[in-house]
Amino acid sequence: MSSLLRGAFFALVEDSHSGHFFVPDDPFRAAGGDAGLIGREAFESSGGEVRVSGLFDDLDRLDLGAHVRRWSASEIRAAEGDASQWMAAAQQFAARLQADGVGMSDEQWRAASRAWTALLAAAERSTGAQSNEWLMRDLWLRASLLKSVGPRLDVPLLDEGPVLERALNAMPMTSEAAAELVPGWRDLEREQILELRTTRRLLAPARLVESLFVDHPRRGEYEVWRELAERLP
């Protein structure tokens, strides 16, 4: 992925006014035509050829629009990398969303949501679940954005439901089984202790925004797990 590729790799079109490359119908470009949102990305025009940095190059230099475009490319679905590279990509993209997401339009948020989901899906396909690494990054980002931006209808990343639902769906055991283990957790096998601690980790992002779950149909299930988690170290 570090070789020189042409703009067709990311389905780019050159803007004759700014000289930047963009994806047609890119909502980040359409919003006011601000070239600043397009700049500082890993694309350079030289002699009619677009030089594309390696997939994981210059992650800390990409602005939010550039992250969205990079991880929205259809080729990302087959991209390869080691776990540390995908972690760095997710960390940098999440940081941009947290720092620069306020004020984005719903259309921009939807584009960012698709790119974020594509990045995590590619990371998991390439490296495996990594002990819920990609799930936890998703849950924490969603919870953080719900705190700073607030929920929005029809914007996947700003939908509070998945923060609760995905955590509950990933529980390594039933709440009934956990209730039997919690009182004597100190005497359990290491594997069982780790599973109990996983339940607490999964619930942590939801607890950050639990006021949003008042009317959620699985609120009762969440409350049971929260009470159990409070009894764990």
PDB file of C-alpha atoms in Angstrom:
ATOM      1  CA  MET A   1       0.000   0.000   0.000  1.00  0.00           C
ATOM      2  CA  SER A   2       3.013   2.335   0.139  1.00  0.00           C
ATOM      3  CA  SER A   3       3.652   2.443  -3.604  1.00  0.00           C
ATOM      4  CA  LEU A   4       2.871   5.419  -5.820  1.00  0.00           C
ATOM      5  CA  LEU A   5      -0.649   5.221  -7.172  1.00  0.00           C
ATOM      6  CA  ARG A   6      -2.739   7.384  -9.408  1.00  0.00           C
ATOM      7  CA  GLY A   7      -5.737   9.378  -8.275  1.00  0.00           C
ATOM      8  CA  ALA A   8      -8.069   6.721  -9.663  1.00  0.00           C
ATOM      9  CA  PHE A   9      -7.239   4.629  -6.599  1.00  0.00           C
ATOM     10  CA  PHE A  10      -9.379   6.954  -4.508  1.00  0.00           C
ATOM     11  CA  ALA A  11     -11.687   7.939  -7.382  1.00  0.00           C
ATOM     12  CA  LEU A  12     -10.324  11.482  -7.192  1.00  0.00           C
ATOM     13  CA  VAL A  13     -11.149  14.420  -9.417  1.00  0.00           C
ATOM     14  CA  GLU A  14      -9.008  17.549  -9.560  1.00  0.00           C
ATOM     15  CA  ASP A  15     -10.583  20.888  -8.653  1.00  0.00           C
ATOM     16  CA  SER A  16      -9.439  23.292 -11.370  1.00  0.00           C
ATOM     17  CA  HIS A  17      -9.626  26.262  -8.970  1.00  0.00           C
ATOM     18  CA  SER A  18      -7.841  24.960  -5.895  1.00  0.00           C
ATOM     19  CA  GLY A  19      -5.728  22.195  -7.420  1.00  0.00           C
ATOM     20  CA  HIS A  20      -6.870  19.812  -4.683  1.00  0.00           C
ATOM     21  CA  PHE A  21      -8.237  16.378  -5.383  1.00  0.00           C
ATOM     22  CA  PHE A  22     -11.627  15.272  -4.129  1.00  0.00           C
ATOM     23  CA  VAL A  23     -14.300  12.607  -4.460  1.00  0.00           C
ATOM     24  CA  PRO A  24     -17.290  13.724  -6.583  1.00  0.00           C
ATOM     25  CA  ASP A  25     -20.239  14.831  -4.420  1.00  0.00           C
ATOM     26  CA  ASP A  26     -17.926  15.031  -1.401  1.00  0.00           C
ATOM     27  CA  PRO A  27     -19.974  16.847   1.300  1.00  0.00           C
ATOM     28  CA  PHE A  28     -16.793  18.197   2.883  1.00  0.00           C
ATOM     29  CA  ARG A  29     -15.901  19.944  -0.374  1.00  0.00           C
ATOM     30  CA  ALA A  30     -19.459  21.107  -1.010  1.00  0.00           C
ATOM     31  CA  ALA A  31     -19.770  22.862   2.328  1.00  0.00           C
ATOM     32  CA  GLY A  32     -18.758  26.370   1.340  1.00  0.00           C
ATOM     33  CA  GLY A  33     -16.074  25.138  -1.040  1.00  0.00           C
ATOM     34  CA  ASP A  34     -13.522  25.552   1.716  1.00  0.00           C
ATOM     35  CA  ALA A  35     -10.216  24.365   0.330  1.00  0.00           C
ATOM     36  CA  GLY A  36      -8.879  24.235   3.893  1.00  0.00           C
ATOM     37  CA  LEU A  37     -11.018  21.167   4.525  1.00  0.00           C
ATOM     38  CA  ILE A  38      -9.475  19.511   1.511  1.00  0.00           C
ATOM     39  CA  GLY A  39      -5.873  20.488   2.202  1.00  0.00           C
ATOM     40  CA  ARG A  40      -3.202  18.870   4.337  1.00  0.00           C
ATOM     41  CA  GLU A  41      -4.038  15.442   2.967  1.00  0.00           C
ATOM     42  CA  ALA A  42      -1.881  12.732   1.491  1.00  0.00           C
ATOM     43  CA  PHE A  43      -2.375  13.720  -2.128  1.00  0.00           C
ATOM     44  CA  GLU A  44       0.134  15.713  -4.201  1.00  0.00           C
ATOM     45  CA  SER A  45      -0.210  16.824  -7.811  1.00  0.00           C
ATOM     46  CA  SER A  46       2.979  16.473  -9.790  1.00  0.00           C
ATOM     47  CA  GLY A  47       3.334  16.375 -13.550  1.00  0.00           C
ATOM     48  CA  GLY A  48      -0.241  15.196 -14.080  1.00  0.00           C
ATOM     49  CA  GLU A  49       0.232  12.289 -11.641  1.00  0.00           C
ATOM     50  CA  VAL A  50      -1.252  12.037  -8.184  1.00  0.00           C
ATOM     51  CA  ARG A  51       1.172  10.707  -5.632  1.00  0.00           C
ATOM     52  CA  VAL A  52      -0.640   8.848  -2.886  1.00  0.00           C
ATOM     53  CA  SER A  53       1.178   8.218   0.362  1.00  0.00           C
ATOM     54  CA  GLY A  54       1.007   4.789   1.971  1.00  0.00           C
ATOM     55  CA  LEU A  55      -2.311   4.031   3.564  1.00  0.00           C
ATOM     56  CA  PHE A  56      -0.965   4.659   7.063  1.00  0.00           C
ATOM     57  CA  ASP A  57       1.424   7.503   6.200  1.00  0.00           C
ATOM     58  CA  ASP A  58       1.028  11.035   7.584  1.00  0.00           C
ATOM     59  CA  LEU A  59      -2.030  10.145   9.668  1.00  0.00           C
ATOM     60  CA  ASP A  60      -1.360  13.008  12.078  1.00  0.00           C
ATOM     61  CA  ARG A  61      -1.240  15.471   9.187  1.00  0.00           C
ATOM     62  CA  LEU A  62      -4.615  14.616   7.670  1.00  0.00           C
ATOM     63  CA  ASP A  63      -7.491  16.982   8.366  1.00  0.00           C
ATOM     64  CA  LEU A  64     -10.957  15.618   9.005  1.00  0.00           C
ATOM     65  CA  GLY A  65     -12.053  15.758   5.377  1.00  0.00           C
ATOM     66  CA  ALA A  66      -8.947  13.897   4.288  1.00  0.00           C
ATOM     67  CA  HIS A  67      -9.540  11.159   6.844  1.00  0.00           C
ATOM     68  CA  VAL A  68     -13.108  10.772   5.613  1.00  0.00           C
ATOM     69  CA  ARG A  69     -11.973  10.451   2.018  1.00  0.00           C
ATOM     70  CA  ARG A  70      -9.139   8.066   2.788  1.00  0.00           C
ATOM     71  CA  TRP A  71     -11.286   5.630   4.745  1.00  0.00           C
ATOM     72  CA  SER A  72     -14.282   5.933   2.423  1.00  0.00           C
ATOM     73  CA  ALA A  73     -12.408   4.530  -0.574  1.00  0.00           C
ATOM     74  CA  SER A  74     -13.836   1.193  -1.684  1.00  0.00           C
ATOM     75  CA  GLU A  75     -10.330  -0.287  -1.865  1.00  0.00           C
ATOM     76  CA  ILE A  76     -10.015   0.054   1.910  1.00  0.00           C
ATOM     77  CA  ARG A  77     -12.179  -3.042   2.298  1.00  0.00           C
ATOM     78  CA  ALA A  78      -9.280  -5.169   1.070  1.00  0.00           C
ATOM     79  CA  ALA A  79      -6.472  -3.171   2.689  1.00  0.00           C
ATOM     80  CA  GLU A  80      -3.891  -4.871   4.870  1.00  0.00           C
ATOM     81  CA  GLY A  81      -1.936  -3.643   7.858  1.00  0.00           C
ATOM     82  CA  ASP A  82      -0.843  -4.745  11.287  1.00  0.00           C
ATOM     83  CA  ALA A  83      -2.855  -4.016  14.413  1.00  0.00           C
ATOM     84  CA  SER A  84      -0.695  -1.082  15.500  1.00  0.00           C
ATOM     85  CA  GLN A  85      -1.171   0.640  12.136  1.00  0.00           C
ATOM     86  CA  TRP A  86      -4.934   0.294  12.260  1.00  0.00           C
ATOM     87  CA  MET A  87      -4.955   1.483  15.876  1.00  0.00           C
ATOM     88  CA  ALA A  88      -3.010   4.573  14.879  1.00  0.00           C
ATOM     89  CA  ALA A  89      -5.434   5.237  12.032  1.00  0.00           C
ATOM     90  CA  ALA A  90      -8.457   4.884  14.294  1.00  0.00           C
ATOM     91  CA  GLN A  91      -6.876   7.049  16.976  1.00  0.00           C
ATOM     92  CA  GLN A  92      -6.053   9.878  14.580  1.00  0.00           C
ATOM     93  CA  PHE A  93      -9.449   9.799  12.856  1.00  0.00           C
ATOM     94  CA  ALA A  94     -11.260   9.752  16.195  1.00  0.00           C
ATOM     95  CA  ALA A  95      -9.178  12.673  17.438  1.00  0.00           C
ATOM     96  CA  ARG A  96     -10.120  14.716  14.362  1.00  0.00           C
ATOM     97  CA  LEU A  97     -13.792  13.931  14.804  1.00  0.00           C
ATOM     98  CA  GLN A  98     -13.661  14.983  18.443  1.00  0.00           C
ATOM     99  CA  ALA A  99     -11.713  18.166  17.741  1.00  0.00           C
ATOM    100  CA  ASP A 100     -13.330  19.328  14.506  1.00  0.00           C
ATOM    101  CA  GLY A 101     -16.740  17.687  14.384  1.00  0.00           C
ATOM    102  CA  VAL A 102     -18.702  20.423  16.133  1.00  0.00           C
ATOM    103  CA  GLY A 103     -20.480  22.511  13.521  1.00  0.00           C
ATOM    104  CA  MET A 104     -20.522  19.851  10.813  1.00  0.00           C
ATOM    105  CA  SER A 105     -23.714  19.421   8.835  1.00  0.00           C
ATOM    106  CA  ASP A 106     -25.751  16.235   9.069  1.00  0.00           C
ATOM    107  CA  GLU A 107     -24.560  15.300   5.586  1.00  0.00           C
ATOM    108  CA  GLN A 108     -20.940  15.651   6.659  1.00  0.00           C
ATOM    109  CA  TRP A 109     -21.627  13.618   9.785  1.00  0.00           C
ATOM    110  CA  ARG A 110     -23.177  10.857   7.718  1.00  0.00           C
ATOM    111  CA  ALA A 111     -20.114  10.781   5.450  1.00  0.00           C
ATOM    112  CA  ALA A 112     -17.853  10.650   8.498  1.00  0.00           C
ATOM    113  CA  SER A 113     -19.976   7.867   9.987  1.00  0.00           C
ATOM    114  CA  ARG A 114     -19.590   5.756   6.868  1.00  0.00           C
ATOM    115  CA  ALA A 115     -15.827   6.307   6.793  1.00  0.00           C
ATOM    116  CA  TRP A 116     -15.415   5.461  10.488  1.00  0.00           C
ATOM    117  CA  THR A 117     -17.423   2.266  10.094  1.00  0.00           C
ATOM    118  CA  ALA A 118     -15.409   1.306   7.001  1.00  0.00           C
ATOM    119  CA  LEU A 119     -12.115   1.884   8.835  1.00  0.00           C
ATOM    120  CA  LEU A 120     -13.082  -0.315  11.772  1.00  0.00           C
ATOM    121  CA  ALA A 121     -14.499  -3.020   9.502  1.00  0.00           C
ATOM    122  CA  ALA A 122     -11.276  -3.082   7.481  1.00  0.00           C
ATOM    123  CA  ALA A 123      -9.199  -3.184  10.655  1.00  0.00           C
ATOM    124  CA  GLU A 124     -11.138  -6.148  12.021  1.00  0.00           C
ATOM    125  CA  ARG A 125     -11.038  -7.983   8.706  1.00  0.00           C
ATOM    126  CA  SER A 126      -7.293  -7.430   8.472  1.00  0.00           C
ATOM    127  CA  THR A 127      -6.286  -8.185  12.066  1.00  0.00           C
ATOM    128  CA  GLY A 128      -9.197  -9.885  13.818  1.00  0.00           C
ATOM    129  CA  ALA A 129     -11.217  -8.612  16.765  1.00  0.00           C
ATOM    130  CA  GLN A 130      -8.107  -7.937  18.887  1.00  0.00           C
ATOM    131  CA  SER A 131      -9.962  -8.577  22.162  1.00  0.00           C
ATOM    132  CA  ASN A 132     -12.753  -6.145  21.299  1.00  0.00           C
ATOM    133  CA  GLU A 133     -10.270  -3.418  20.348  1.00  0.00           C
ATOM    134  CA  TRP A 134     -12.323  -2.081  17.428  1.00  0.00           C
ATOM    135  CA  LEU A 135     -15.611  -2.407  19.266  1.00  0.00           C
ATOM    136  CA  MET A 136     -14.299  -0.490  22.289  1.00  0.00           C
ATOM    137  CA  ARG A 137     -12.859   2.265  20.104  1.00  0.00           C
ATOM    138  CA  ASP A 138     -16.239   2.575  18.415  1.00  0.00           C
ATOM    139  CA  LEU A 139     -18.181   2.687  21.683  1.00  0.00           C
ATOM    140  CA  TRP A 140     -15.881   5.255  23.293  1.00  0.00           C
ATOM    141  CA  LEU A 141     -15.909   7.530  20.245  1.00  0.00           C
ATOM    142  CA  ARG A 142     -19.687   7.394  19.999  1.00  0.00           C
ATOM    143  CA  ALA A 143     -20.106   8.147  23.704  1.00  0.00           C
ATOM    144  CA  SER A 144     -17.647  11.023  23.516  1.00  0.00           C
ATOM    145  CA  LEU A 145     -19.385  12.563  20.508  1.00  0.00           C
ATOM    146  CA  LEU A 146     -22.797  12.173  22.129  1.00  0.00           C
ATOM    147  CA  LYS A 147     -21.462  14.148  25.093  1.00  0.00           C
ATOM    148  CA  SER A 148     -19.871  16.913  23.019  1.00  0.00           C
ATOM    149  CA  VAL A 149     -22.177  17.154  20.004  1.00  0.00           C
ATOM    150  CA  GLY A 150     -25.358  15.480  21.182  1.00  0.00           C
ATOM    151  CA  PRO A 151     -27.610  12.959  19.456  1.00  0.00           C
ATOM    152  CA  ARG A 152     -28.958  13.611  15.962  1.00  0.00           C
ATOM    153  CA  LEU A 153     -31.562  11.742  13.995  1.00  0.00           C
ATOM    154  CA  ASP A 154     -30.326   9.895  10.902  1.00  0.00           C
ATOM    155  CA  VAL A 155     -26.657  10.331  11.845  1.00  0.00           C
ATOM    156  CA  PRO A 156     -25.228   6.892  12.733  1.00  0.00           C
ATOM    157  CA  LEU A 157     -22.306   8.131  14.838  1.00  0.00           C
ATOM    158  CA  LEU A 158     -24.652  10.354  16.855  1.00  0.00           C
ATOM    159  CA  ASP A 159     -27.236   7.664  17.514  1.00  0.00           C
ATOM    160  CA  GLU A 160     -27.168   6.701  21.194  1.00  0.00           C
ATOM    161  CA  GLY A 161     -28.731   3.279  20.617  1.00  0.00           C
ATOM    162  CA  PRO A 162     -25.630   1.389  19.396  1.00  0.00           C
ATOM    163  CA  VAL A 163     -23.590   2.465  22.446  1.00  0.00           C
ATOM    164  CA  LEU A 164     -25.942   0.452  24.628  1.00  0.00           C
ATOM    165  CA  GLU A 165     -26.995  -2.258  22.181  1.00  0.00           C
ATOM    166  CA  ARG A 166     -23.535  -3.217  20.918  1.00  0.00           C
ATOM    167  CA  ALA A 167     -22.193  -3.393  24.467  1.00  0.00           C
ATOM    168  CA  LEU A 168     -25.002  -5.666  25.608  1.00  0.00           C
ATOM    169  CA  ASN A 169     -24.733  -7.831  22.495  1.00  0.00           C
ATOM    170  CA  ALA A 170     -21.008  -8.371  23.103  1.00  0.00           C
ATOM    171  CA  MET A 171     -21.333  -9.584  26.690  1.00  0.00           C
ATOM    172  CA  PRO A 172     -19.297 -12.804  27.094  1.00  0.00           C
ATOM    173  CA  MET A 173     -21.939 -14.382  29.330  1.00  0.00           C
ATOM    174  CA  THR A 174     -25.533 -13.893  30.405  1.00  0.00           C
ATOM    175  CA  SER A 175     -26.372 -11.590  33.288  1.00  0.00           C
ATOM    176  CA  GLU A 176     -27.695 -14.632  35.185  1.00  0.00           C
ATOM    177  CA  ALA A 177     -24.348 -16.405  34.846  1.00  0.00           C
ATOM    178  CA  ALA A 178     -22.508 -13.255  35.893  1.00  0.00           C
ATOM    179  CA  ALA A 179     -24.735 -12.852  38.948  1.00  0.00           C
ATOM    180  CA  GLU A 180     -23.687 -16.315  40.132  1.00  0.00           C
ATOM    181  CA  LEU A 181     -19.988 -15.541  39.670  1.00  0.00           C
ATOM    182  CA  VAL A 182     -19.746 -12.002  41.020  1.00  0.00           C
ATOM    183  CA  PRO A 183     -20.072 -12.745  44.787  1.00  0.00           C
ATOM    184  CA  GLY A 184     -17.067 -15.081  44.773  1.00  0.00           C
ATOM    185  CA  TRP A 185     -15.066 -13.503  41.994  1.00  0.00           C
ATOM    186  CA  ARG A 186     -11.807 -13.624  43.976  1.00  0.00           C
ATOM    187  CA  ASP A 187     -11.866 -17.416  43.886  1.00  0.00           C
ATOM    188  CA  LEU A 188     -12.570 -17.741  40.182  1.00  0.00           C
ATOM    189  CA  GLU A 189     -10.231 -18.951  37.468  1.00  0.00           C
ATOM    190  CA  ARG A 190      -8.330 -16.212  35.664  1.00  0.00           C
ATOM    191  CA  GLU A 191     -10.384 -16.726  32.498  1.00  0.00           C
ATOM    192  CA  GLN A 192     -13.635 -16.128  34.368  1.00  0.00           C
ATOM    193  CA  ILE A 193     -12.273 -13.026  36.086  1.00  0.00           C
ATOM    194  CA  LEU A 194     -11.231 -11.605  32.722  1.00  0.00           C
ATOM    195  CA  GLU A 195     -14.696 -12.235  31.310  1.00  0.00           C
ATOM    196  CA  LEU A 196     -16.303 -10.424  34.239  1.00  0.00           C
ATOM    197  CA  ARG A 197     -13.970  -7.497  33.776  1.00  0.00           C
ATOM    198  CA  THR A 198     -14.830  -7.466  30.076  1.00  0.00           C
ATOM    199  CA  THR A 199     -18.467  -6.858  30.993  1.00  0.00           C
ATOM    200  CA  ARG A 200     -17.449  -3.814  32.996  1.00  0.00           C
ATOM    201  CA  ARG A 201     -15.276  -2.488  30.169  1.00  0.00           C
ATOM    202  CA  LEU A 202     -18.111  -2.880  27.687  1.00  0.00           C
ATOM    203  CA  LEU A 203     -20.491  -0.925  29.899  1.00  0.00           C
ATOM    204  CA  ALA A 204     -18.126   1.980  30.604  1.00  0.00           C
ATOM    205  CA  PRO A 205     -18.916   4.046  27.460  1.00  0.00           C
ATOM    206  CA  ALA A 206     -22.666   3.560  27.966  1.00  0.00           C
ATOM    207  CA  ARG A 207     -22.405   4.797  31.540  1.00  0.00           C
ATOM    208  CA  LEU A 208     -20.963   8.049  30.217  1.00  0.00           C
ATOM    209  CA  VAL A 209     -24.217   8.796  28.385  1.00  0.00           C
ATOM    210  CA  GLU A 210     -26.723   6.668  30.289  1.00  0.00           C
ATOM    211  CA  SER A 211     -29.125   9.596  30.679  1.00  0.00           C
ATOM    212  CA  LEU A 212     -29.893   9.162  26.968  1.00  0.00           C
ATOM    213  CA  PHE A 213     -31.217   5.634  27.530  1.00  0.00           C
ATOM    214  CA  VAL A 214     -34.225   6.522  29.675  1.00  0.00           C
ATOM    215  CA  ASP A 215     -36.710   5.300  27.073  1.00  0.00           C
ATOM    216  CA  HIS A 216     -34.571   2.606  25.480  1.00  0.00           C
ATOM    217  CA  PRO A 217     -36.296  -0.822  25.436  1.00  0.00           C
ATOM    218  CA  ARG A 218     -33.151  -2.473  26.838  1.00  0.00           C
ATOM    219  CA  ARG A 219     -32.709  -0.026  29.717  1.00  0.00           C
ATOM    220  CA  GLY A 220     -33.713  -2.698  32.251  1.00  0.00           C
ATOM    221  CA  GLU A 221     -31.122  -5.120  30.897  1.00  0.00           C
ATOM    222  CA  TYR A 222     -28.513  -2.387  31.137  1.00  0.00           C
ATOM    223  CA  GLU A 223     -29.431  -1.639  34.748  1.00  0.00           C
ATOM    224  CA  VAL A 224     -28.928  -5.283  35.700  1.00  0.00           C
ATOM    225  CA  TRP A 225     -25.461  -5.310  34.158  1.00  0.00           C
ATOM    226  CA  ARG A 226     -24.545  -1.958  35.701  1.00  0.00           C
ATOM    227  CA  GLU A 227     -25.420  -3.210  39.177  1.00  0.00           C
ATOM    228  CA  LEU A 228     -23.269  -6.300  38.632  1.00  0.00           C
ATOM    229  CA  ALA A 229     -20.368  -4.253  37.283  1.00  0.00           C
ATOM    230  CA  GLU A 230     -20.352  -2.040  40.365  1.00  0.00           C
ATOM    231  CA  ARG A 231     -19.559  -5.085  42.476  1.00  0.00           C
ATOM    232  CA  LEU A 232     -16.441  -5.926  40.508  1.00  0.00           C
ATOM    233  CA  PRO A 233     -12.895  -4.593  41.205  1.00  0.00           C
TER     234      PRO A 233
END
